[in-house]
Short mmCIF file of C-alpha atoms in Angstrom, two decimals:
data_model
loop_
_atom_site.label_atom_id
_atom_site.label_comp_id
_atom_site.label_asym_id
_atom_site.label_seq_id
_atom_site.Cartn_x
_atom_site.Cartn_y
_atom_site.Cartn_z
CA MET A 1 0.06 -0.07 0.11
CA ASN A 2 2.82 2.39 1.01
CA LYS A 3 4.54 1.45 -2.06
CA LYS A 4 1.34 2.28 -4.38
CA LYS A 5 1.00 5.69 -2.28
CA GLY A 6 4.72 6.37 -3.03
CA ARG A 7 4.31 5.57 -6.66
CA ARG A 8 1.35 8.01 -6.86
CA ARG A 9 3.10 10.52 -5.20
CA LYS A 10 6.01 10.03 -7.43
CA LEU A 11 3.70 10.07 -10.50
CA SER A 12 1.80 13.05 -9.22
CA LYS A 13 5.15 14.99 -8.72
CA GLU A 14 6.32 14.07 -12.39
CA THR A 15 3.08 14.96 -13.66
CA GLU A 16 3.37 18.41 -11.64
CA LYS A 17 7.00 18.64 -13.12
CA ASP A 18 5.66 18.21 -16.56
CA THR A 19 2.82 20.56 -16.19
CA GLU A 20 5.27 23.29 -14.96
CA LEU A 21 7.62 22.43 -17.84
CA GLU A 22 4.71 22.88 -20.15
CA LYS A 23 3.70 26.06 -18.49
CA GLU A 24 7.14 27.38 -18.78
CA GLU A 25 7.47 26.63 -22.47
CA ASN A 26 4.08 28.17 -22.99
CA THR A 27 5.32 31.23 -21.02
CA SER A 28 8.43 31.41 -23.02
CA ALA A 29 6.82 30.94 -26.28
CA GLU A 30 4.27 33.71 -25.28
CA SER A 31 7.04 36.00 -24.24
CA GLU A 32 8.88 35.36 -27.47
CA GLU A 33 5.58 36.26 -29.28
CA THR A 34 5.35 39.30 -27.21
CA LYS A 35 8.84 40.30 -28.00
CA ALA A 36 8.42 39.89 -31.67
CA ALA A 37 5.14 41.78 -31.43
CA ASP A 38 6.96 44.63 -29.58
CA GLU A 39 9.71 44.69 -32.06
CA THR A 40 7.41 44.98 -34.99
CA ALA A 41 5.52 47.69 -33.28
CA GLU A 42 8.87 49.39 -32.63
CA LYS A 43 9.79 49.19 -36.09
CA ALA A 44 6.37 50.49 -37.34
CA ASP A 45 6.58 53.39 -34.76
CA GLU A 46 10.27 54.12 -36.21
CA ASN A 47 8.87 53.94 -39.78
CA ALA A 48 6.08 56.44 -38.97
CA GLU A 49 8.55 58.87 -37.29
CA ASP A 50 10.70 58.69 -40.40
CA ASN A 51 7.92 59.27 -42.52
CA LYS A 52 6.77 62.20 -40.64
CA ALA A 53 10.32 63.62 -40.49
CA GLU A 54 10.61 63.08 -44.24
CA SER A 55 7.06 64.79 -44.76
CA GLU A 56 8.32 67.87 -42.47
CA GLU A 57 11.50 67.97 -44.35
CA ASP A 58 9.69 68.15 -47.77
CA LYS A 59 7.26 70.75 -46.32
CA LEU A 60 10.24 73.08 -45.09
CA ARG A 61 11.94 72.62 -48.32
CA LYS A 62 8.85 73.71 -50.27
CA GLU A 63 8.34 76.63 -47.85
CA LEU A 64 12.03 77.66 -48.47
CA ALA A 65 11.63 77.30 -52.30
CA ASP A 66 8.54 79.56 -52.17
CA ALA A 67 10.23 82.21 -49.67
CA LYS A 68 13.24 82.31 -52.38
CA ASP A 69 10.79 82.69 -55.38
CA LYS A 70 8.90 85.58 -53.52
CA TYR A 71 12.16 87.13 -52.61
CA LEU A 72 13.52 87.05 -56.25
CA ARG A 73 10.37 88.51 -57.52
CA LEU A 74 10.55 91.32 -54.94
CA MET A 75 14.01 92.12 -56.00
CA ALA A 76 13.15 92.07 -59.71
CA GLU A 77 10.11 94.40 -59.06
CA TYR A 78 12.38 96.70 -57.07
CA ASP A 79 14.90 96.77 -59.68
CA ASN A 80 12.43 97.66 -62.29
CA PHE A 81 10.83 100.38 -60.14
CA ARG A 82 14.32 101.90 -59.50
CA LYS A 83 15.16 102.06 -63.33
CA ARG A 84 11.64 103.42 -63.95
CA SER A 85 12.06 106.23 -61.58
CA ALA A 86 15.43 107.04 -62.64
CA LYS A 87 14.29 107.32 -66.18
CA GLU A 88 11.33 109.42 -65.22
CA ARG A 89 13.40 111.58 -63.10
CA LEU A 90 15.90 112.18 -66.00
CA GLU A 91 13.06 112.91 -68.40
CA LEU A 92 11.50 115.26 -65.89
CA THR A 93 14.97 117.03 -65.49
CA ASP A 94 15.40 117.39 -69.23
CA THR A 95 11.72 118.79 -69.54
CA ALA A 96 12.32 121.22 -66.91
CA LYS A 97 15.71 122.30 -68.40
CA GLY A 98 14.45 122.56 -71.80
CA ASN A 99 11.58 124.90 -70.80
CA VAL A 100 14.20 127.21 -69.23
CA ILE A 101 16.61 126.95 -72.11
CA ASN A 102 13.79 127.58 -74.59
CA GLY A 103 13.56 131.11 -72.86
CA PHE A 104 17.11 131.82 -73.59
CA LEU A 105 17.23 130.57 -77.33
CA PRO A 106 15.83 133.92 -78.75
CA VAL A 107 18.61 135.72 -77.13
CA PHE A 108 21.16 133.12 -78.67
CA ASP A 109 19.42 133.86 -82.02
CA ASN A 110 19.96 137.51 -81.90
CA PHE A 111 23.85 136.87 -81.04
CA GLU A 112 24.04 134.67 -84.06
CA ARG A 113 22.19 137.60 -86.28
CA ALA A 114 24.53 140.22 -84.59
CA LEU A 115 27.63 138.09 -85.70
CA GLY A 116 26.23 137.95 -89.44
CA THR A 117 25.87 141.81 -89.36
CA GLU A 118 28.66 143.75 -91.33
CA THR A 119 30.75 146.14 -89.00
CA GLN A 120 33.82 148.23 -89.22
CA ASP A 121 34.38 147.92 -85.51
CA THR A 122 36.45 144.74 -85.08
CA VAL A 123 36.69 144.82 -81.35
CA TYR A 124 32.95 145.06 -80.99
CA LYS A 125 32.59 141.92 -83.49
CA GLN A 126 35.18 140.04 -81.40
CA GLY A 127 33.35 140.69 -78.29
CA VAL A 128 30.00 139.63 -79.92
CA GLU A 129 31.83 136.59 -81.26
CA MET A 130 33.24 135.67 -77.82
CA ILE A 131 29.80 136.01 -76.06
CA PHE A 132 28.16 133.80 -78.73
CA ASN A 133 30.96 131.12 -78.38
CA GLN A 134 30.62 131.26 -74.57
CA PHE A 135 26.75 130.82 -74.96
CA GLY A 136 27.30 127.95 -77.33
CA GLU A 137 29.53 126.10 -74.80
CA ALA A 138 27.15 126.70 -72.04
CA LEU A 139 24.36 125.14 -73.95
CA LYS A 140 26.69 122.08 -75.01
CA LYS A 141 27.40 121.51 -71.32
CA LEU A 142 23.71 121.29 -70.71
CA ASN A 143 23.50 118.60 -73.48
CA VAL A 144 21.69 121.08 -75.95
CA GLU A 145 22.32 120.20 -79.49
CA VAL A 146 21.47 122.28 -82.65
CA MET A 147 19.74 120.12 -85.27
CA ASP A 148 21.72 119.49 -88.37
CA ILE A 149 18.74 119.37 -91.02
CA LEU A 150 20.08 121.37 -93.96
CA GLY A 151 20.14 119.38 -97.18
CA LYS A 152 18.21 116.54 -95.52
CA GLU A 153 14.63 115.11 -96.01
CA PHE A 154 12.10 117.32 -94.19
CA ASP A 155 10.56 115.79 -91.07
CA PRO A 156 7.67 117.42 -89.69
CA ASN A 157 8.26 115.89 -86.32
CA ILE A 158 11.52 118.27 -85.88
CA ALA A 159 10.87 121.15 -88.32
CA THR A 160 8.15 123.49 -89.34
CA ALA A 161 7.99 124.51 -93.07
CA VAL A 162 7.02 128.03 -93.36
CA SER A 163 7.75 128.06 -97.18
CA THR A 164 8.41 126.03 -100.37
CA VAL A 165 10.71 126.53 -103.16
CA ASP A 166 11.30 124.73 -106.64
CA ASP A 167 15.05 124.02 -106.87
CA PRO A 168 16.16 121.44 -109.69
CA GLU A 169 19.53 121.07 -108.03
CA LEU A 170 17.91 119.69 -104.80
CA GLY A 171 15.83 116.66 -104.44
CA GLU A 172 12.24 116.09 -103.40
CA ASN A 173 11.02 117.37 -100.06
CA VAL A 174 14.65 118.41 -98.98
CA VAL A 175 15.15 121.14 -96.40
CA ALA A 176 16.65 124.19 -98.67
CA GLN A 177 17.04 126.61 -96.05
CA VAL A 178 16.96 126.96 -92.40
CA LEU A 179 15.33 130.16 -91.05
CA GLN A 180 15.55 129.50 -87.48
CA ASN A 181 17.75 126.70 -85.84
CA GLY A 182 15.99 123.76 -84.07
CA TYR A 183 17.26 122.34 -80.58
CA THR A 184 17.27 119.17 -78.76
CA ILE A 185 18.15 118.07 -75.40
CA GLY A 186 18.91 114.35 -74.80
CA GLY A 187 17.24 113.66 -78.17
CA LYS A 188 13.96 115.43 -77.20
CA VAL A 189 13.09 118.37 -79.23
CA ILE A 190 12.77 121.70 -77.15
CA ARG A 191 12.41 123.89 -80.31
CA HIS A 192 11.32 123.04 -83.79
CA ALA A 193 13.26 124.51 -86.58
CA MET A 194 11.74 126.84 -89.09
CA VAL A 195 12.79 125.85 -92.71
CA ILE A 196 12.04 126.24 -96.47
CA VAL A 197 11.55 123.12 -98.20
CA ALA A 198 12.44 122.44 -101.76
CA ASN A 199 10.18 120.31 -104.30
CA PRO A 200 7.36 119.36 -101.88
#
């Protein structure tokens, strides 16, 4: 009897050991599965973070490109504005200068006529010539130019025809004589010339 009880205890101990071994194996298998699941979850989190970082980086790159584009456009607009303003200032200056000079041109014309007048007084003639030359130099410094249109084709944009003449030696619609010089400043007409046109 005692032997049977001893065997039963031994069997039950062995059964308990087997059960414990099975439990340990199950637990270790579960823990390995849990570890694998945790590793998979960590990798997924890392991938999500990488994707998020990449998307933020792309967003920042796009914002930088947009800012650079806006900056370049603004610089181009400012450069155009600066050039336009400088051109307008120059045109305004030339217009104001032209208006003032236009008031002095009749005086210059009178000096030119005085030079062409015959006189016995050579000192007087030299004085008038010096004043005329000095006046001419002052006009050149102000960028004022006399129109050179004698013998050239008549252009109504720069000259006014006050008379016509038939001249077989000259071509058709050619300036035969300049009665009053025309002047320009920076290529802009400040006074139209008065001319006689041949063979209109």
